[in-house]
Amino acid sequence: MNISAILLVVLGVSFVGATALLLRREGGDAGEGSRLSGSFFQERYENLYASAIVDRLFGTEDEAYIQNTQIPGLAPLFGAERKRLALLWLSRVRAQMRYLVKQHAESVRASKDLNAAMEARVFLDVALFYTTCSAIFLLIQTGSLNHSRLLIRRAGAFSERVLSVVGA
Amino acid sequence: MNSFSQNADARVRRRDTETEAARYDLEARTLSRIRTDFARLVFLASTRDYTTGRYYHDGLSRQFSENAATGALAACHAEVFSNLALSPLEVLVEELEDYVRSTHADPGDLICAWQKLEPYRVTIPLECDPLVGQLFTSNVKIALAILQSRHRSQLPGPQSA
């Protein structure tokens, strides 16, 4: 099978998928009324990117303090505890995004108008969010928690952008 | 706005004001007399019934309504807990050390019991973010390891016995 045939198969599958997605939409009967209000999302949306939590989990202050104590065996205990909490944080932000995407998909299916440009932007933001989370995961696994700060800010920005569309 | 919703609003405002007054009273008369945040946290957690999660304080309930007293205790508990849970590890270690000293119990016994039984878990407020709760228990665990190490280094060695 040559490259052109593979591309044709991929295009065919994408077309069938897109058609199925459009057919699942309810023809706009529910319209805007089915969209959940913005305040609902704002209330449910936990600010996991709040600096107080991120500073404690990914900051250098506590790590420096532990190094200064020079207590044998304490640094590995601290590292293991922080890694566990950082992974928990990561699983929470991923779960939050899954929830947003699910709500958005339900809202889009019930909506009358499909704004292709906006949907493409949401898709891109979600993809970038998960890519950033994968990079954060790698940094956590390698014990470089304090190097994740910039990526956490990026993930927070992607999450906020998706929230602004979903809660609009 | 109809009269029913106006009355409801007035009730909410009155309740909020009473809770705020109860909170002020609790802070001024009781919490200000407790020296450290960790001791305040233990005190506030001890006013909670663990079977129902509701707070009770006789003195406060006599002065204010039971709901206002409960609300004041819950708000103070959440605030003190949040301050401690999100404070730098160094601050938490100092707080815990002061608390251990204030109990007049043998520090070695207390640290050992706390490491095994983890009683500090009951100080976590019911409505707390699970991640912040986990951060707190993790930090207390590390703080206890630091205090244990400090305590051991203060014990007389076998040669001085």
Tab-separated table of N, CA and C in Angstrom, chain A residues 46 48 52-53 56-57 61-62 65-66 69 71-72 74 77-78 81-82 84-86 88-89 92, chain B residues 85-90 93-94 129-132 134-135 137-139 141-142 145-147 149-150:
chain	number	residue	atom	x	y	z
A	46	GLU	N	-12.098	24.800	39.987
A	46	GLU	CA	-11.215	25.047	41.134
A	46	GLU	C	-9.920	25.660	40.625
A	48	LEU	N	-6.691	25.434	40.634
A	48	LEU	CA	-5.545	24.602	40.989
A	48	LEU	C	-4.229	25.273	40.618
A	52	ALA	N	-0.513	30.012	45.695
A	52	ALA	CA	-0.213	29.445	47.021
A	52	ALA	C	0.049	27.945	46.923
A	53	ILE	N	-0.769	27.236	46.173
A	53	ILE	CA	-0.603	25.784	46.041
A	53	ILE	C	0.623	25.471	45.175
A	56	ARG	N	3.972	26.102	46.883
A	56	ARG	CA	4.348	25.077	47.868
A	56	ARG	C	4.814	23.788	47.173
A	57	LEU	N	4.074	23.397	46.137
A	57	LEU	CA	4.385	22.116	45.493
A	57	LEU	C	5.604	22.187	44.583
A	61	GLU	N	11.629	27.003	47.997
A	61	GLU	CA	11.825	27.404	49.391
A	61	GLU	C	11.917	26.207	50.346
A	62	ASP	N	10.942	25.303	50.259
A	62	ASP	CA	10.930	24.140	51.164
A	62	ASP	C	12.103	23.207	50.876
A	65	TYR	N	15.182	24.581	52.428
A	65	TYR	CA	15.128	24.382	53.887
A	65	TYR	C	15.529	22.952	54.249
A	66	ILE	N	14.997	21.996	53.496
A	66	ILE	CA	15.311	20.579	53.755
A	66	ILE	C	16.808	20.330	53.557
A	69	THR	N	18.814	21.547	56.541
A	69	THR	CA	18.725	20.790	57.802
A	69	THR	C	19.801	19.700	57.870
A	71	ILE	N	19.636	16.613	57.528
A	71	ILE	CA	19.210	15.427	58.277
A	71	ILE	C	19.268	14.226	57.331
A	72	PRO	N	20.010	13.192	57.690
A	72	PRO	CA	20.124	12.039	56.778
A	72	PRO	C	18.761	11.396	56.501
A	74	LEU	N	16.234	12.640	55.040
A	74	LEU	CA	15.087	13.559	54.959
A	74	LEU	C	14.816	14.011	53.514
A	77	LEU	N	12.826	11.510	51.552
A	77	LEU	CA	11.427	11.487	52.031
A	77	LEU	C	10.670	12.694	51.479
A	78	PHE	N	11.319	13.864	51.565
A	78	PHE	CA	10.702	15.090	51.056
A	78	PHE	C	10.450	14.977	49.547
A	81	GLU	N	7.544	12.647	48.812
A	81	GLU	CA	6.253	13.251	49.192
A	81	GLU	C	5.828	14.321	48.188
A	82	ARG	N	6.771	15.172	47.800
A	82	ARG	CA	6.454	16.246	46.856
A	82	ARG	C	6.104	15.678	45.474
A	84	ARG	N	4.745	12.756	44.895
A	84	ARG	CA	3.398	12.182	45.023
A	84	ARG	C	2.334	13.286	44.914
A	85	LEU	N	2.572	14.390	45.619
A	85	LEU	CA	1.601	15.492	45.599
A	85	LEU	C	1.544	16.173	44.232
A	86	ALA	N	2.717	16.306	43.601
A	86	ALA	CA	2.756	16.938	42.273
A	86	ALA	C	1.988	16.087	41.258
A	88	LEU	N	-0.445	14.110	42.001
A	88	LEU	CA	-1.859	14.261	42.373
A	88	LEU	C	-2.417	15.560	41.782
A	89	TRP	N	-1.614	16.626	41.898
A	89	TRP	CA	-2.013	17.919	41.318
A	89	TRP	C	-2.239	17.771	39.809
A	92	ARG	N	-5.359	16.040	38.960
A	92	ARG	CA	-6.524	16.919	39.194
A	92	ARG	C	-6.729	17.891	38.041
B	85	ALA	N	-1.464	25.044	56.312
B	85	ALA	CA	-1.232	24.087	55.215
B	85	ALA	C	-0.420	24.705	54.085
B	86	LEU	N	-0.624	26.004	53.855
B	86	LEU	CA	0.072	26.646	52.733
B	86	LEU	C	1.287	27.448	53.190
B	87	SER	N	1.636	27.327	54.466
B	87	SER	CA	2.807	28.057	54.960
B	87	SER	C	4.076	27.293	54.610
B	88	PRO	N	5.223	27.989	54.562
B	88	PRO	CA	6.475	27.282	54.282
B	88	PRO	C	6.737	26.196	55.337
B	89	LEU	N	7.425	25.167	54.925
B	89	LEU	CA	7.702	24.029	55.804
B	89	LEU	C	8.410	24.473	57.092
B	90	GLU	N	9.295	25.439	56.945
B	90	GLU	CA	10.057	25.927	58.104
B	90	GLU	C	9.116	26.487	59.177
B	93	VAL	N	7.273	23.637	60.911
B	93	VAL	CA	8.146	22.936	61.869
B	93	VAL	C	8.215	23.715	63.182
B	94	GLU	N	8.386	25.044	63.090
B	94	GLU	CA	8.456	25.874	64.299
B	94	GLU	C	7.136	25.831	65.060
B	129	ASP	N	-10.033	21.514	50.443
B	129	ASP	CA	-9.607	20.960	49.162
B	129	ASP	C	-8.746	19.723	49.468
B	130	PRO	N	-9.057	18.562	48.863
B	130	PRO	CA	-8.297	17.337	49.174
B	130	PRO	C	-6.786	17.482	48.944
B	131	LEU	N	-6.417	18.266	47.935
B	131	LEU	CA	-4.993	18.455	47.642
B	131	LEU	C	-4.306	19.228	48.779
B	132	VAL	N	-4.977	20.253	49.286
B	132	VAL	CA	-4.423	21.041	50.399
B	132	VAL	C	-4.364	20.164	51.655
B	134	GLN	N	-3.934	16.932	51.720
B	134	GLN	CA	-2.799	16.008	51.529
B	134	GLN	C	-1.464	16.730	51.721
B	135	LEU	N	-1.411	17.983	51.264
B	135	LEU	CA	-0.186	18.774	51.439
B	135	LEU	C	0.089	18.969	52.926
B	137	THR	N	-0.939	17.029	55.539
B	137	THR	CA	-0.506	15.778	56.200
B	137	THR	C	0.927	15.419	55.789
B	138	SER	N	1.255	15.679	54.535
B	138	SER	CA	2.611	15.406	54.054
B	138	SER	C	3.627	16.290	54.780
B	139	ASN	N	3.295	17.579	54.910
B	139	ASN	CA	4.204	18.513	55.584
B	139	ASN	C	4.358	18.184	57.066
B	141	LYS	N	4.095	15.237	58.374
B	141	LYS	CA	4.908	14.012	58.396
B	141	LYS	C	6.403	14.369	58.326
B	142	ILE	N	6.736	15.283	57.424
B	142	ILE	CA	8.136	15.707	57.269
B	142	ILE	C	8.579	16.496	58.511
B	145	ALA	N	9.465	14.217	61.266
B	145	ALA	CA	10.775	13.590	61.032
B	145	ALA	C	11.893	14.547	61.447
B	146	ILE	N	11.703	15.846	61.166
B	146	ILE	CA	12.707	16.854	61.551
B	146	ILE	C	12.770	16.971	63.079
B	147	LEU	N	11.608	17.031	63.715
B	147	LEU	CA	11.569	17.154	65.178
B	147	LEU	C	12.156	15.913	65.846
B	149	SER	N	14.491	14.013	64.634
B	149	SER	CA	15.939	14.100	64.473
B	149	SER	C	16.533	15.096	65.479
B	150	ARG	N	15.862	16.249	65.640
B	150	ARG	CA	16.336	17.263	66.608
B	150	ARG	C	16.297	16.702	68.020
